[in-house]
Amino acid sequence: MRAEDPTTTAAPRRGVPVPRRLGAVVAGVVAVGVAAWVAVTRWAAVAAGHPSYGWLLAGLAVAGVVMLAWSTRVRRRRKRGGWNRAARAVPAVVLVLAAVAAGWLRPFPATADAGGPGVVDLSTSIELRPAGPPVGSGLVFYPGARVDPRAYVAILRPLAEAGHLVVIVKPPLGLALLAPAQAAGVVAAHPEVGRWVVGGHSMGGVAAAKYAEEPGSRASGLVLWAAYPADDLASRTGLAVTSVSGTADGLTTAADVEASRARLPSGTRFVAVPGAVHADFGDYGPQPGDGVPTTDHATAQAAIRQATLDALG
């Protein structure tokens, strides 16, 4: 057996260790950054909403950390085909898209007090309970898209004080159209209420209308706040509809409301609040794309509230 020469230098291995592609680093940083940004700037609103958004942020942060850890590993440089490289980029692209979606879902936070007697905050709803047994209709209310559900407590609290049970649902990811049947669970949980009205603001109104049109719906009334139905309800019998809108609304315009007449029952009551805008239907601050109000917030909300009380009977 031939002895090896100690002075012989081992042949270098093929390939040089190199970091994984920069895209993974960028994707990881974006994911962690968006999750942290939302948590820092909107934590109270996230905690007050449906738990699904908190889960999304947590999953995004974990995925971002995993992506960053993966990107710091080294690999041997070797030739790869175009399809292979494209496949390796897919996780990073998906993570960035998820981060963009999570950032867009960042909620508008409530700006008014949402506490007080009779307010019960549950994981998927906020109940405003009357001081005694409910003496009137119950209201299931769907918030507008990405709006903190607590933003509707102040404007709806007087309805509970008048003897109505009010339940503000917390939509998954803040989008009511993802779960228009939430009202069914509320109705089932409160057999003591004999008559139910469903309502909602903006996208929440669309979701409420979807529930109202279902064959098994218990809703005998529908209240639309700056909203209109996606489907035709004109032939729906036994449904009392009230449409409340603001004349200065820049998102659900007067023309939108007028066009919705053909999709609503002939007996629909239309209430136009002079000078009110989209954000007057809750307490969450200005909303991009909205109009300029020509009346004060309290006056607008008083008119909206009264129209809703009239609908509850």
Coordinates of C-alpha atoms in Angstrom, one line a residue:
M1 CA 0.0 0.0 0.0
R2 CA 1.4 3.3 -1.1
A3 CA 1.8 5.9 1.6
E4 CA 0.4 9.4 0.8
D5 CA 2.7 12.3 0.5
P6 CA 1.9 14.7 3.4
T7 CA 2.8 17.6 1.2
T8 CA 0.1 16.8 -1.3
T9 CA -2.7 19.3 -1.3
A10 CA -6.2 17.9 -1.4
A11 CA -8.1 18.7 -4.6
P12 CA -10.7 21.4 -4.1
R13 CA -14.3 20.3 -4.1
R14 CA -16.4 21.3 -7.0
G15 CA -18.6 24.3 -6.4
V16 CA -18.3 27.2 -4.0
P17 CA -20.7 27.7 -1.1
V18 CA -23.0 30.6 -2.0
P19 CA -26.0 32.1 -0.3
R20 CA -29.5 31.2 -1.5
R21 CA -31.2 33.7 -3.8
L22 CA -31.9 37.2 -2.7
G23 CA -35.6 36.9 -3.3
A24 CA -36.0 34.6 -0.3
V25 CA -34.4 37.2 1.9
V26 CA -36.6 40.0 0.5
A27 CA -39.7 37.8 1.0
G28 CA -38.8 36.9 4.6
V29 CA -38.1 40.6 5.5
V30 CA -41.4 41.7 3.9
A31 CA -43.4 39.1 5.7
V32 CA -41.9 39.7 9.1
G33 CA -42.0 43.5 8.5
V34 CA -45.7 43.6 7.5
A35 CA -46.7 41.4 10.5
A36 CA -44.8 43.6 12.9
W37 CA -46.1 46.8 11.3
V38 CA -49.8 45.7 11.7
A39 CA -49.2 44.4 15.2
V40 CA -47.6 47.6 16.3
T41 CA -50.0 50.1 14.7
R42 CA -53.3 48.2 15.0
W43 CA -52.9 45.7 17.8
A44 CA -56.0 46.7 19.7
A45 CA -58.2 46.5 16.5
V46 CA -56.6 43.1 15.6
A47 CA -57.3 41.7 19.1
A48 CA -60.9 43.1 19.0
G49 CA -61.7 41.5 15.7
H50 CA -62.2 37.9 14.5
P51 CA -59.3 35.7 15.5
S52 CA -58.6 34.7 11.9
Y53 CA -56.7 37.9 11.2
G54 CA -54.4 37.4 14.2
W55 CA -53.8 33.9 13.0
L56 CA -52.9 35.2 9.6
L57 CA -50.4 37.6 11.0
A58 CA -48.8 35.0 13.3
G59 CA -48.5 32.6 10.4
L60 CA -47.0 35.3 8.2
A61 CA -44.4 36.1 10.8
V62 CA -43.5 32.4 11.3
A63 CA -43.3 31.8 7.5
G64 CA -41.1 34.9 7.2
V65 CA -38.7 33.7 9.9
V66 CA -38.5 30.3 8.3
M67 CA -37.8 31.9 4.9
L68 CA -35.0 34.0 6.3
A69 CA -33.5 31.0 8.0
W70 CA -33.7 29.0 4.8
S71 CA -32.1 31.8 2.8
T72 CA -29.0 31.9 5.1
R73 CA -28.1 28.3 4.4
V74 CA -25.5 27.7 1.8
R75 CA -25.6 25.4 -1.1
R76 CA -23.2 24.1 -3.7
R77 CA -23.5 26.0 -7.0
R78 CA -24.7 23.6 -9.7
K79 CA -26.4 24.0 -12.9
R80 CA -30.2 24.2 -12.7
G81 CA -32.8 24.3 -15.4
G82 CA -35.1 27.3 -15.9
W83 CA -38.2 25.4 -14.6
N84 CA -36.3 24.4 -11.5
R85 CA -35.3 28.0 -10.7
A86 CA -38.9 29.1 -11.3
A87 CA -40.2 26.5 -8.9
R88 CA -37.8 27.6 -6.2
A89 CA -39.1 31.1 -6.5
V90 CA -42.7 30.2 -6.0
P91 CA -42.6 30.1 -2.1
A92 CA -41.1 33.6 -2.0
V93 CA -43.6 35.0 -4.4
V94 CA -46.5 33.4 -2.5
L95 CA -45.2 34.8 0.8
V96 CA -44.9 38.3 -0.6
L97 CA -48.4 38.2 -2.0
A98 CA -49.7 37.0 1.4
A99 CA -47.9 39.9 3.1
V100 CA -49.4 42.4 0.7
A101 CA -52.9 40.9 1.4
A102 CA -52.3 41.0 5.2
G103 CA -51.2 44.6 4.9
W104 CA -54.3 45.6 2.9
L105 CA -56.5 43.9 5.5
R106 CA -55.1 46.2 8.3
P107 CA -58.3 47.4 10.0
F108 CA -59.6 50.9 10.5
P109 CA -59.5 51.3 14.3
A110 CA -62.5 52.3 16.4
T111 CA -62.2 55.9 17.7
A112 CA -65.1 55.9 20.2
D113 CA -65.5 54.1 23.5
A114 CA -66.8 50.6 23.0
G115 CA -67.3 49.6 26.6
G116 CA -70.1 50.1 29.1
P117 CA -73.0 48.2 30.8
G118 CA -74.5 45.5 28.7
V119 CA -71.5 45.2 26.2
V120 CA -70.3 41.7 26.0
D121 CA -67.2 41.1 23.8
L122 CA -67.1 37.5 22.5
S123 CA -64.6 35.9 20.1
T124 CA -66.7 36.3 17.0
S125 CA -69.3 39.0 18.0
I126 CA -70.0 41.9 20.3
E127 CA -73.4 41.7 22.1
L128 CA -75.2 44.9 23.3
R129 CA -77.7 43.5 25.7
P130 CA -80.7 45.5 27.0
A131 CA -80.9 45.9 30.8
G132 CA -83.9 43.5 31.0
P133 CA -85.2 40.8 28.7
P134 CA -85.4 41.9 25.1
V135 CA -88.8 43.6 24.4
G136 CA -88.3 44.3 20.7
S137 CA -86.6 43.0 17.6
G138 CA -83.1 41.7 17.6
L139 CA -80.5 43.2 15.2
V140 CA -77.6 41.3 13.7
F141 CA -75.2 43.8 12.3
Y142 CA -72.3 43.3 9.9
P143 CA -69.4 45.8 9.9
G144 CA -68.0 47.4 6.8
A145 CA -64.9 46.0 5.2
R146 CA -61.8 46.1 7.4
V147 CA -63.6 48.2 10.0
D148 CA -63.0 47.5 13.7
P149 CA -66.4 46.0 14.9
R150 CA -66.1 48.2 18.0
A151 CA -66.6 51.2 15.8
Y152 CA -70.3 50.5 15.7
V153 CA -70.9 50.1 19.4
A154 CA -71.5 53.8 20.2
I155 CA -74.0 54.4 17.4
L156 CA -75.9 51.1 18.1
R157 CA -75.9 51.2 21.9
P158 CA -79.1 53.3 22.2
L159 CA -80.9 50.5 20.3
A160 CA -80.0 48.2 23.2
E161 CA -81.1 50.8 25.7
A162 CA -84.5 50.9 23.9
G163 CA -84.9 47.2 24.6
H164 CA -83.4 45.5 21.5
L165 CA -80.7 42.9 21.5
V166 CA -78.0 44.0 19.1
V167 CA -75.2 41.6 18.0
I168 CA -72.3 43.0 16.0
V169 CA -70.6 40.1 14.3
K170 CA -66.9 40.0 13.7
P171 CA -66.3 38.9 10.1
P172 CA -63.3 36.6 9.3
L173 CA -60.4 38.8 8.1
G174 CA -62.7 41.8 8.5
L175 CA -64.6 41.0 5.3
A176 CA -68.3 40.2 5.9
L177 CA -68.8 38.6 2.5
L178 CA -66.5 35.7 3.7
A179 CA -69.2 34.7 6.1
P180 CA -72.7 36.1 5.3
A181 CA -74.3 33.2 7.3
Q182 CA -72.9 34.4 10.6
A183 CA -76.4 35.7 11.5
A184 CA -77.7 32.1 11.5
G185 CA -75.5 31.3 14.5
V186 CA -76.6 34.4 16.3
V187 CA -80.3 33.7 15.8
A188 CA -79.9 30.1 17.0
A189 CA -78.1 31.3 20.1
H190 CA -80.9 33.6 21.1
P191 CA -84.3 31.8 20.9
E192 CA -85.7 34.4 23.3
V193 CA -85.9 36.9 20.5
G194 CA -89.0 36.6 18.4
R195 CA -88.3 38.9 15.5
W196 CA -85.0 39.5 13.8
V197 CA -83.6 42.2 11.6
V198 CA -80.3 42.0 9.8
G199 CA -78.3 45.0 8.7
G200 CA -74.8 46.2 7.8
H201 CA -72.6 49.0 6.7
S202 CA -71.2 49.0 3.2
M203 CA -69.9 45.4 2.5
G204 CA -71.6 44.4 5.7
G205 CA -74.9 45.5 4.2
V206 CA -74.2 43.3 1.1
A207 CA -73.6 40.3 3.4
A208 CA -76.7 41.0 5.4
A209 CA -78.8 41.1 2.2
K210 CA -77.2 37.8 1.2
Y211 CA -78.4 36.2 4.5
A212 CA -81.8 37.8 4.2
E213 CA -82.4 36.2 0.8
E214 CA -81.6 32.6 1.9
P215 CA -84.6 30.3 2.0
G216 CA -84.0 29.4 5.7
S217 CA -83.4 33.0 6.8
R218 CA -85.2 34.2 10.0
A219 CA -84.8 37.8 9.0
S220 CA -88.1 39.7 8.6
G221 CA -86.3 43.0 8.2
L222 CA -83.2 44.3 6.4
V223 CA -81.4 47.6 7.2
L224 CA -78.8 48.8 4.6
W225 CA -76.3 51.5 5.8
A226 CA -74.6 53.0 2.7
A227 CA -75.1 49.7 1.0
Y228 CA -77.1 47.9 -1.7
P229 CA -77.7 44.2 -2.4
A230 CA -75.6 42.2 -4.9
D231 CA -78.6 40.1 -5.9
D232 CA -82.2 40.9 -6.8
L233 CA -84.5 41.1 -3.7
A234 CA -87.4 42.7 -5.5
S235 CA -89.5 39.6 -5.4
R236 CA -88.6 38.7 -1.8
T237 CA -91.9 38.8 0.2
G238 CA -92.2 39.4 4.0
L239 CA -89.0 41.4 4.1
A240 CA -89.2 45.0 5.3
V241 CA -86.2 46.9 3.9
T242 CA -84.8 50.3 5.0
S243 CA -82.0 51.8 3.0
V244 CA -80.1 54.6 4.8
S245 CA -77.5 56.6 2.9
G246 CA -75.6 59.9 3.1
T247 CA -75.9 62.5 0.4
A248 CA -72.2 63.4 0.6
D249 CA -71.0 59.7 0.6
G250 CA -68.1 59.3 -1.9
L251 CA -68.0 55.5 -1.7
T252 CA -71.7 54.5 -1.9
T253 CA -73.0 57.4 -3.9
A254 CA -76.5 58.7 -4.3
A255 CA -76.5 57.3 -7.9
D256 CA -75.6 53.8 -6.5
V257 CA -78.5 53.9 -4.0
E258 CA -80.9 55.1 -6.7
A259 CA -79.8 52.2 -9.0
S260 CA -80.4 49.7 -6.2
R261 CA -84.2 50.5 -6.2
A262 CA -84.8 48.0 -8.9
R263 CA -83.2 45.2 -6.8
L264 CA -85.2 46.0 -3.7
P265 CA -88.9 45.3 -2.7
S266 CA -91.3 48.0 -3.9
G267 CA -92.1 48.9 -0.3
T268 CA -88.5 49.7 0.6
R269 CA -88.0 52.8 2.7
F270 CA -85.2 55.1 1.6
V271 CA -83.7 57.6 4.1
A272 CA -81.1 60.0 2.8
V273 CA -79.2 61.8 5.5
P274 CA -78.2 65.3 4.3
G275 CA -74.5 65.9 4.3
A276 CA -73.5 62.6 5.7
V277 CA -70.5 60.6 4.4
H278 CA -69.5 56.9 4.4
A279 CA -67.5 57.2 7.7
D280 CA -70.5 58.8 9.5
F281 CA -72.0 55.3 9.8
G282 CA -69.4 54.3 12.4
D283 CA -66.6 55.7 14.6
Y284 CA -63.4 54.9 12.8
G285 CA -62.1 58.2 11.4
P286 CA -61.8 59.3 7.8
Q287 CA -61.9 56.8 5.0
P288 CA -59.9 57.1 1.7
G289 CA -62.2 57.9 -1.2
D290 CA -65.0 59.3 0.9
G291 CA -66.8 62.5 0.3
V292 CA -66.6 65.8 2.3
P293 CA -69.3 66.0 5.0
T294 CA -71.5 69.0 5.2
T295 CA -73.1 68.1 8.5
D296 CA -71.5 67.2 11.8
H297 CA -70.8 63.6 12.8
A298 CA -73.2 63.6 15.8
T299 CA -76.1 65.0 13.7
A300 CA -75.6 62.4 11.0
Q301 CA -75.4 59.5 13.4
A302 CA -78.6 60.6 15.2
A303 CA -80.5 60.5 11.9
I304 CA -78.9 57.1 11.0
R305 CA -79.8 55.7 14.4
Q306 CA -83.4 56.9 14.3
A307 CA -84.0 55.4 10.9
T308 CA -82.7 52.1 12.3
L309 CA -84.8 52.3 15.4
D310 CA -87.9 52.9 13.2
A311 CA -87.0 49.7 11.2
L312 CA -86.8 47.7 14.4
G313 CA -90.3 48.8 15.4

